[in-house]
């Protein structure tokens, strides 16, 4: 496959362009802008964040946003955070993190969950509040701490403990104890699996790669591209959304720690992680369990300008899609991309920066093949023609979830800020963000560069 190995340094930086295309402003609709966005370094689970709680990470992202933007805390109308595997003690992690970061206790906050597009949902909920005139200033973000997930007692044990709590006499307690069996003590661990199909996401990715004839070598080459581009972007200081985080009792963390360019030879040695022994999805071509948090400041354009801000980008049209969670679990970008382009009146050729969530190499490459197939468009999407796959020279140029990491609830904001920052750096006008999510759902959004 020459599309990777033929590139110097596995990537090309687009020359700064000064194209002037139409703007996507709509008559009688408020323009909504992202002023700026930050994230604490995304770390492999079990490393520097392992002794913290999710609200600690979310608080650090919010504090970093306050420091970056200097927005007065009492100006923020509403705060929304996405998360997936919730810490029971802080089920509304948005509120706990906001209080911890020093936001006004008069500022409402709520938490949303939509699997890997939870932060996307936080952002678009904020967009809705501004577009409808309910709010002017929103903080949206997301957080995930995979180092510590809630592990429950078995259902039988939980039932017994609740009944014990109500038992009033010694006789009632002894009667309950007589029903106890050792297997009650077996714990229930949360699984990254579909409730409706009981299939793990990695297993689905393996089947998807097989269905679209994506080879193990193709997947390894794509993963190597992601890590190589992320390393280059990190070394060149392009990941400007990352803010340092002083971990209590430990050193200050300044950069993502999952970026590890390897070699195709080393990657080829790994055994299949899900479907053994014939699968093609391995630890090297999958995103890893990640701890991290992100936050961004979204405003009505007139409010941002009145406060003296120079926004980074407009947040334009967006769509959500959902498909069959068994066979099309990870094809969200294929379904969402043509819909959001049509909504915005754009074509693939108008997009200067693509930022797609990389759950697995096989998932990305299968989406490319589906997007480039008239047959798939006609038989599954009810469309006459394919939308076409994104050109790689515009795609995830600063790395993606495979290399930077994927804290489930936080990735959406990272994608949008990567698109906004790339448009500024590369001189483009439109970015397209897309992601798949558990449940067979997906999201896409158009980001438009703010005029310099």
Coordinates of C-alpha atoms in Angstrom, one line a residue, residues 2-451:
X2 CA 1.8 3.1 -1.3
X3 CA -0.5 5.6 0.2
X4 CA 1.4 5.4 3.5
X5 CA 4.8 4.2 2.8
X6 CA 5.3 6.5 -0.1
X7 CA 5.1 9.6 2.1
X8 CA 8.1 11.2 3.7
X9 CA 7.6 11.2 7.5
X10 CA 4.2 9.5 6.9
X11 CA 2.5 12.8 6.2
X12 CA 2.4 16.0 4.2
X13 CA 1.6 19.4 5.7
X14 CA -0.7 21.3 3.4
X15 CA 0.6 24.6 2.2
X16 CA -1.3 27.5 3.6
X17 CA -4.2 28.2 1.4
X18 CA -6.1 31.4 1.0
X19 CA -9.2 30.2 -0.7
X20 CA -12.3 32.3 0.0
X21 CA -15.5 30.3 -0.2
X22 CA -19.0 31.1 0.8
X23 CA -19.7 31.3 4.6
X24 CA -22.3 29.0 6.1
X25 CA -24.0 31.7 8.1
X26 CA -27.8 31.3 7.9
X27 CA -30.2 34.3 7.8
X28 CA -32.0 35.0 11.1
X29 CA -29.8 32.5 12.9
X30 CA -27.2 33.3 15.6
X31 CA -23.7 32.6 14.6
X32 CA -22.1 30.2 17.2
X33 CA -18.4 30.2 17.8
X34 CA -15.8 28.3 19.7
X35 CA -13.6 30.8 21.4
X36 CA -11.0 28.2 22.5
X37 CA -10.8 24.6 23.8
X38 CA -8.3 22.7 25.9
X39 CA -7.6 19.2 27.2
X40 CA -5.4 17.8 29.8
X41 CA -2.9 15.3 28.4
X42 CA -4.6 12.0 27.4
X43 CA -2.8 9.2 29.3
X44 CA -2.9 5.5 29.1
X45 CA -5.1 4.1 31.9
X46 CA -3.2 2.9 34.9
X47 CA -0.5 5.7 34.7
X48 CA -0.3 9.1 36.3
X49 CA -4.1 9.6 36.7
X50 CA -4.8 6.2 38.2
X51 CA -5.4 7.4 41.8
X52 CA -7.7 10.3 40.9
X53 CA -11.5 10.5 40.3
X54 CA -13.2 11.6 37.1
X55 CA -14.2 15.0 38.5
X56 CA -10.5 15.7 39.3
X57 CA -9.7 15.4 35.6
X58 CA -12.7 17.4 34.5
X59 CA -11.9 20.1 37.0
X60 CA -8.3 20.3 35.6
X61 CA -9.7 20.7 32.1
X62 CA -12.1 23.4 33.3
X63 CA -9.3 25.2 35.2
X64 CA -7.1 25.0 32.1
X65 CA -9.9 26.6 30.0
X66 CA -10.4 29.4 32.5
X67 CA -6.6 30.1 32.5
X68 CA -6.5 30.0 28.6
X69 CA -9.5 32.2 28.0
X70 CA -9.7 34.4 31.1
X71 CA -13.5 34.1 30.9
X72 CA -15.1 35.6 34.0
X73 CA -16.6 32.6 35.8
X74 CA -19.9 34.2 36.4
X75 CA -20.5 35.0 32.7
X76 CA -20.9 31.3 31.9
X77 CA -24.6 30.5 31.6
X78 CA -24.5 26.7 31.5
X79 CA -21.9 23.8 31.7
X80 CA -22.4 20.4 30.0
X81 CA -20.0 17.4 30.2
X82 CA -20.1 14.1 28.5
X83 CA -19.0 10.9 30.2
X84 CA -19.6 7.1 29.6
X85 CA -18.6 4.9 32.6
X86 CA -19.9 7.0 35.5
X87 CA -18.4 7.2 38.9
X88 CA -21.4 6.5 41.2
X89 CA -20.3 9.2 43.8
X90 CA -20.3 12.0 41.2
X91 CA -23.0 10.9 38.7
X92 CA -23.4 14.6 37.6
X93 CA -19.7 15.0 37.1
X94 CA -20.3 18.3 35.3
X95 CA -21.6 20.0 38.4
X96 CA -19.0 18.5 40.8
X97 CA -16.1 19.6 38.4
X98 CA -17.6 23.0 37.9
X99 CA -17.8 23.7 41.6
X100 CA -14.3 22.3 42.1
X101 CA -13.0 24.6 39.4
X102 CA -14.5 27.7 41.0
X103 CA -17.4 28.4 38.7
X104 CA -20.3 30.2 40.2
X105 CA -22.6 28.0 42.2
X106 CA -25.4 29.8 40.3
X107 CA -24.3 28.2 37.0
X108 CA -26.3 25.1 36.2
X109 CA -24.5 22.0 34.9
X110 CA -25.6 18.6 33.6
X111 CA -23.9 15.4 32.3
X112 CA -24.8 13.6 29.1
X113 CA -23.8 10.1 27.9
X114 CA -23.8 8.9 24.3
X115 CA -20.9 6.5 24.3
X116 CA -17.9 7.8 22.2
X117 CA -19.9 10.8 21.1
X118 CA -20.8 12.1 24.6
X119 CA -18.7 15.3 24.2
X120 CA -20.2 15.8 20.8
X121 CA -23.6 15.7 22.4
X122 CA -22.4 18.1 25.1
X123 CA -21.3 20.6 22.4
X124 CA -24.4 20.3 20.3
X125 CA -26.7 20.6 23.4
X126 CA -24.8 23.9 24.1
X127 CA -25.2 25.0 20.5
X128 CA -29.0 24.4 20.8
X129 CA -29.1 26.5 24.0
X130 CA -27.4 29.4 22.3
X131 CA -29.3 29.1 18.9
X132 CA -32.6 29.2 20.8
X133 CA -31.6 32.3 22.7
X134 CA -31.6 30.6 26.1
X135 CA -27.9 31.1 26.7
X136 CA -25.0 33.2 25.3
X137 CA -22.0 31.4 26.9
X138 CA -21.6 27.7 27.3
X139 CA -18.8 25.5 28.5
X140 CA -18.9 22.0 27.0
X141 CA -16.5 19.1 27.6
X142 CA -16.1 15.5 28.5
X143 CA -14.2 13.2 30.8
X144 CA -13.3 9.5 31.2
X145 CA -11.2 7.7 33.8
X146 CA -10.7 4.1 32.7
X147 CA -8.1 3.5 35.5
X148 CA -11.0 3.1 38.0
X149 CA -14.3 1.8 36.9
X150 CA -17.3 0.8 39.1
X151 CA -17.3 -2.9 39.8
X152 CA -20.5 -4.2 41.3
X153 CA -21.5 -7.1 43.5
X154 CA -23.6 -9.7 41.7
X155 CA -27.3 -9.1 41.4
X156 CA -28.0 -11.8 44.0
X157 CA -25.6 -10.3 46.5
X158 CA -27.0 -6.8 46.0
X159 CA -30.5 -8.1 46.5
X160 CA -29.4 -9.9 49.7
X161 CA -27.6 -6.8 51.1
X162 CA -30.6 -4.6 50.4
X163 CA -32.9 -7.1 52.2
X164 CA -30.5 -7.3 55.1
X165 CA -30.6 -3.6 55.4
X166 CA -34.4 -3.9 56.0
X167 CA -34.3 -6.9 58.3
X168 CA -35.4 -5.9 61.7
X169 CA -34.9 -9.1 63.8
X170 CA -32.1 -11.5 64.3
X171 CA -34.3 -14.3 63.0
X172 CA -34.9 -12.4 59.7
X173 CA -31.2 -11.8 59.3
X174 CA -30.3 -15.5 60.0
X175 CA -32.9 -16.6 57.5
X176 CA -31.3 -14.4 54.8
X177 CA -27.8 -15.6 55.7
X178 CA -29.0 -19.2 55.2
X179 CA -29.7 -18.3 51.5
X180 CA -26.1 -17.1 50.9
X181 CA -24.0 -19.0 48.4
X182 CA -20.3 -18.5 47.6
X183 CA -21.1 -17.7 43.9
X184 CA -22.9 -14.5 45.2
X185 CA -19.5 -13.0 45.7
X186 CA -18.5 -13.1 42.0
X187 CA -18.2 -9.5 40.9
X188 CA -19.7 -7.9 37.8
X189 CA -17.2 -6.0 35.7
X190 CA -18.3 -3.4 33.2
X191 CA -17.6 -4.6 29.6
X192 CA -17.0 -2.5 26.5
X193 CA -19.7 -4.5 24.9
X194 CA -23.1 -3.9 23.3
X195 CA -26.0 -4.6 25.6
X196 CA -28.2 -5.4 22.7
X197 CA -25.8 -7.9 21.0
X198 CA -23.4 -8.8 23.9
X199 CA -20.6 -8.4 21.4
X200 CA -17.5 -6.4 22.3
X201 CA -16.6 -3.5 20.1
X202 CA -13.2 -5.1 19.2
X203 CA -15.1 -8.2 18.0
X204 CA -17.4 -6.0 15.9
X205 CA -14.3 -4.2 14.4
X206 CA -12.8 -7.5 13.5
X207 CA -16.0 -8.6 11.7
X208 CA -16.3 -5.2 10.0
X209 CA -12.7 -5.4 8.7
X210 CA -13.3 -8.9 7.3
X211 CA -16.6 -7.8 5.7
X212 CA -14.8 -5.0 3.8
X213 CA -11.6 -7.0 3.1
X214 CA -9.3 -4.8 5.1
X215 CA -6.1 -6.7 5.7
X216 CA -4.0 -6.9 8.8
X217 CA -1.2 -5.1 7.0
X218 CA -3.5 -2.3 5.9
X219 CA -4.6 -1.8 9.5
X220 CA -1.0 -1.9 10.9
X221 CA 0.1 0.6 8.3
X222 CA -2.8 3.0 9.1
X223 CA -2.0 2.7 12.8
X224 CA 1.7 3.5 12.1
X225 CA 0.6 6.5 10.2
X226 CA -1.5 7.8 13.1
X227 CA 1.3 7.4 15.6
X228 CA 3.9 8.9 13.3
X229 CA 1.8 11.9 12.5
X230 CA 0.9 12.4 16.2
X231 CA 4.6 12.2 17.2
X232 CA 5.5 14.8 14.5
X233 CA 2.6 17.1 15.7
X234 CA 3.7 16.7 19.3
X235 CA 7.3 17.5 18.5
X236 CA 6.4 20.5 16.4
X237 CA 4.1 21.9 19.2
X238 CA 1.0 21.7 17.0
X239 CA -1.1 20.0 19.8
X240 CA -1.7 23.5 21.3
X241 CA -5.0 22.4 23.0
X242 CA -3.0 20.4 25.6
X243 CA -2.6 22.1 28.9
X244 CA -0.4 20.9 31.7
X245 CA -1.9 19.3 34.8
X246 CA -0.1 19.1 38.2
X247 CA -1.3 15.7 39.5
X248 CA -1.6 15.9 43.3
X249 CA 1.3 14.2 44.9
X250 CA 3.0 13.6 41.5
X251 CA 4.8 15.5 38.8
X252 CA 3.1 17.9 36.3
X253 CA 1.9 16.0 33.2
X254 CA 2.5 17.9 30.0
X255 CA 1.9 15.6 27.1
X256 CA 0.0 12.6 25.8
X257 CA 1.8 9.4 26.7
X258 CA 0.3 6.9 24.3
X259 CA 2.1 8.1 21.2
X260 CA 4.5 5.3 20.3
X261 CA 5.6 5.0 16.6
X262 CA 6.7 1.4 16.2
X263 CA 7.7 -0.6 13.1
X264 CA 5.5 -2.7 10.9
X265 CA 7.8 -5.7 11.8
X266 CA 7.1 -5.2 15.5
X267 CA 3.4 -4.7 15.0
X268 CA 3.2 -7.9 12.9
X269 CA 4.4 -9.9 15.9
X270 CA 1.3 -9.1 17.9
X271 CA -1.5 -11.7 18.2
X272 CA -5.1 -11.0 17.5
X273 CA -6.8 -9.4 20.5
X274 CA -10.4 -10.5 19.9
X275 CA -11.0 -13.2 17.3
X276 CA -8.4 -15.8 17.8
X277 CA -6.4 -17.0 16.0
X278 CA -7.6 -15.5 12.7
X279 CA -8.6 -12.0 13.6
X280 CA -6.8 -8.9 12.3
X281 CA -7.5 -6.5 15.2
X282 CA -4.6 -6.2 17.6
X283 CA -3.5 -4.0 20.5
X284 CA -1.3 -2.1 18.0
X285 CA -4.1 -1.1 15.6
X286 CA -6.8 -0.3 18.2
X287 CA -7.3 2.7 20.4
X288 CA -6.2 2.1 24.0
X289 CA -8.0 2.6 27.3
X290 CA -7.4 6.2 28.1
X291 CA -7.8 8.7 31.0
X292 CA -8.5 12.3 30.1
X293 CA -10.7 15.4 29.9
X294 CA -11.5 18.2 27.6
X295 CA -13.4 21.5 27.7
X296 CA -14.3 24.3 25.3
X297 CA -15.8 27.8 25.5
X298 CA -18.7 28.2 23.1
X299 CA -20.5 31.6 22.6
X300 CA -22.9 33.5 20.5
X301 CA -20.6 35.4 18.1
X302 CA -21.9 38.8 19.1
X303 CA -21.3 38.0 22.8
X304 CA -17.7 36.9 22.1
X305 CA -16.9 40.0 20.1
X306 CA -18.5 42.2 22.7
X307 CA -16.2 40.6 25.3
X308 CA -13.2 41.3 23.1
X309 CA -12.5 37.6 22.0
X310 CA -11.2 36.5 18.7
X311 CA -12.9 33.2 18.1
X312 CA -11.2 30.2 16.5
X313 CA -14.1 28.8 14.5
X314 CA -17.8 28.8 13.8
X315 CA -19.7 25.6 14.8
X316 CA -22.1 25.0 11.9
X317 CA -24.4 22.2 10.8
X318 CA -24.3 18.8 12.6
X319 CA -26.2 15.5 12.3
X320 CA -26.7 12.4 14.4
X321 CA -27.3 9.0 12.8
X322 CA -27.9 5.5 14.0
X323 CA -27.7 2.1 12.4
X324 CA -28.0 -1.6 13.1
X325 CA -25.7 -2.2 16.2
X326 CA -24.7 -5.7 15.1
X327 CA -23.4 -5.4 11.6
X328 CA -23.0 -1.6 11.2
X329 CA -21.9 -0.6 14.7
X330 CA -18.9 1.4 13.6
X331 CA -20.1 2.9 10.3
X332 CA -21.4 6.2 11.8
X333 CA -19.1 8.4 9.8
X334 CA -20.2 6.8 6.5
X335 CA -23.9 7.6 7.2
X336 CA -23.3 11.0 8.9
X337 CA -20.9 12.5 6.4
X338 CA -23.1 12.8 3.3
X339 CA -26.0 14.0 5.4
X340 CA -24.0 16.9 7.0
X341 CA -22.5 17.9 3.7
X342 CA -26.0 18.1 2.1
X343 CA -27.3 20.1 5.1
X344 CA -24.4 22.6 4.7
X345 CA -24.6 22.7 0.9
X346 CA -21.0 21.4 0.6
X347 CA -19.2 18.6 -1.2
X348 CA -16.2 16.5 -0.1
X349 CA -14.0 18.7 -2.2
X350 CA -14.9 21.8 -0.1
X351 CA -13.5 20.2 3.1
X352 CA -10.0 21.2 4.0
X353 CA -9.5 19.3 7.2
X354 CA -11.1 15.9 8.1
X355 CA -11.0 14.8 11.8
X356 CA -12.5 11.4 12.3
X357 CA -12.5 9.4 15.5
X358 CA -10.2 6.4 15.2
X359 CA -11.6 3.5 17.3
X360 CA -9.7 0.9 15.3
X361 CA -7.7 1.0 12.1
X362 CA -10.1 -1.5 10.6
X363 CA -13.0 0.7 11.5
X364 CA -11.5 3.8 9.7
X365 CA -10.5 1.8 6.6
X366 CA -13.9 0.0 6.4
X367 CA -15.6 3.4 6.6
X368 CA -13.3 4.6 3.7
X369 CA -14.4 1.6 1.6
X370 CA -18.1 2.1 2.5
X371 CA -17.9 5.8 1.7
X372 CA -16.2 5.0 -1.7
X373 CA -18.8 2.4 -2.7
X374 CA -21.8 3.1 -5.0
X375 CA -23.1 -0.4 -4.2
X376 CA -23.0 0.3 -0.4
X377 CA -24.7 3.7 -0.9
X378 CA -27.5 2.2 -3.0
X379 CA -28.1 -1.0 -1.0
X380 CA -27.7 0.3 2.5
X381 CA -28.1 4.1 2.5
X382 CA -30.8 4.7 0.0
X383 CA -28.5 7.0 -2.0
X384 CA -27.9 7.0 -5.7
X385 CA -24.1 7.5 -5.5
X386 CA -21.3 7.3 -3.0
X387 CA -20.0 10.3 -1.1
X388 CA -16.4 9.4 -1.7
X389 CA -13.7 8.7 0.9
X390 CA -11.6 11.6 2.4
X391 CA -8.2 12.3 0.8
X392 CA -5.6 11.1 3.2
X393 CA -3.5 14.3 2.8
X394 CA -6.3 16.1 4.6
X395 CA -7.2 13.4 7.1
X396 CA -6.2 13.3 10.8
X397 CA -3.0 15.1 9.9
X398 CA -2.0 15.5 13.6
X399 CA -2.7 11.9 14.6
X400 CA -6.0 10.5 16.0
X401 CA -7.5 8.4 18.7
X402 CA -5.2 5.4 17.9
X403 CA -2.2 7.4 18.9
X404 CA -3.4 10.4 21.0
X405 CA -5.8 8.2 23.0
X406 CA -9.6 8.0 23.4
X407 CA -11.1 8.9 26.8
X408 CA -14.7 8.0 25.7
X409 CA -16.4 11.0 27.0
X410 CA -13.8 13.6 26.0
X411 CA -12.8 12.8 22.4
X412 CA -15.5 14.9 20.7
X413 CA -14.0 18.2 21.9
X414 CA -10.6 17.0 20.9
X415 CA -11.8 16.4 17.3
X416 CA -13.4 19.8 17.0
X417 CA -10.4 21.7 18.4
X418 CA -8.1 19.7 16.1
X419 CA -10.2 20.7 13.1
X420 CA -10.3 24.4 14.2
X421 CA -6.6 24.5 15.0
X422 CA -5.7 22.8 11.7
X423 CA -7.8 25.2 9.7
X424 CA -6.0 28.2 11.3
X425 CA -2.6 26.6 10.7
X426 CA -3.2 25.3 7.2
X427 CA -5.3 28.2 5.9
X428 CA -8.4 26.1 5.1
X429 CA -12.0 27.2 5.6
X430 CA -14.1 24.1 6.4
X431 CA -13.4 21.1 8.6
X432 CA -15.5 18.0 8.9
X433 CA -15.6 16.1 12.2
X434 CA -17.1 12.6 12.4
X435 CA -17.3 9.7 14.9
X436 CA -18.9 6.4 15.5
X437 CA -20.2 5.3 18.8
X438 CA -21.5 2.2 20.7
X439 CA -25.1 1.4 20.0
X440 CA -24.5 1.9 16.2
X441 CA -24.7 5.7 16.5
X442 CA -22.7 8.4 14.9
X443 CA -22.2 12.1 14.6
X444 CA -20.8 14.6 12.1
X445 CA -20.3 18.4 12.3
X446 CA -19.0 21.1 10.0
X447 CA -16.5 23.5 11.5
X448 CA -15.8 26.8 9.7
X449 CA -12.6 28.8 10.2
X450 CA -13.1 32.2 11.8
X451 CA -11.9 34.9 9.4

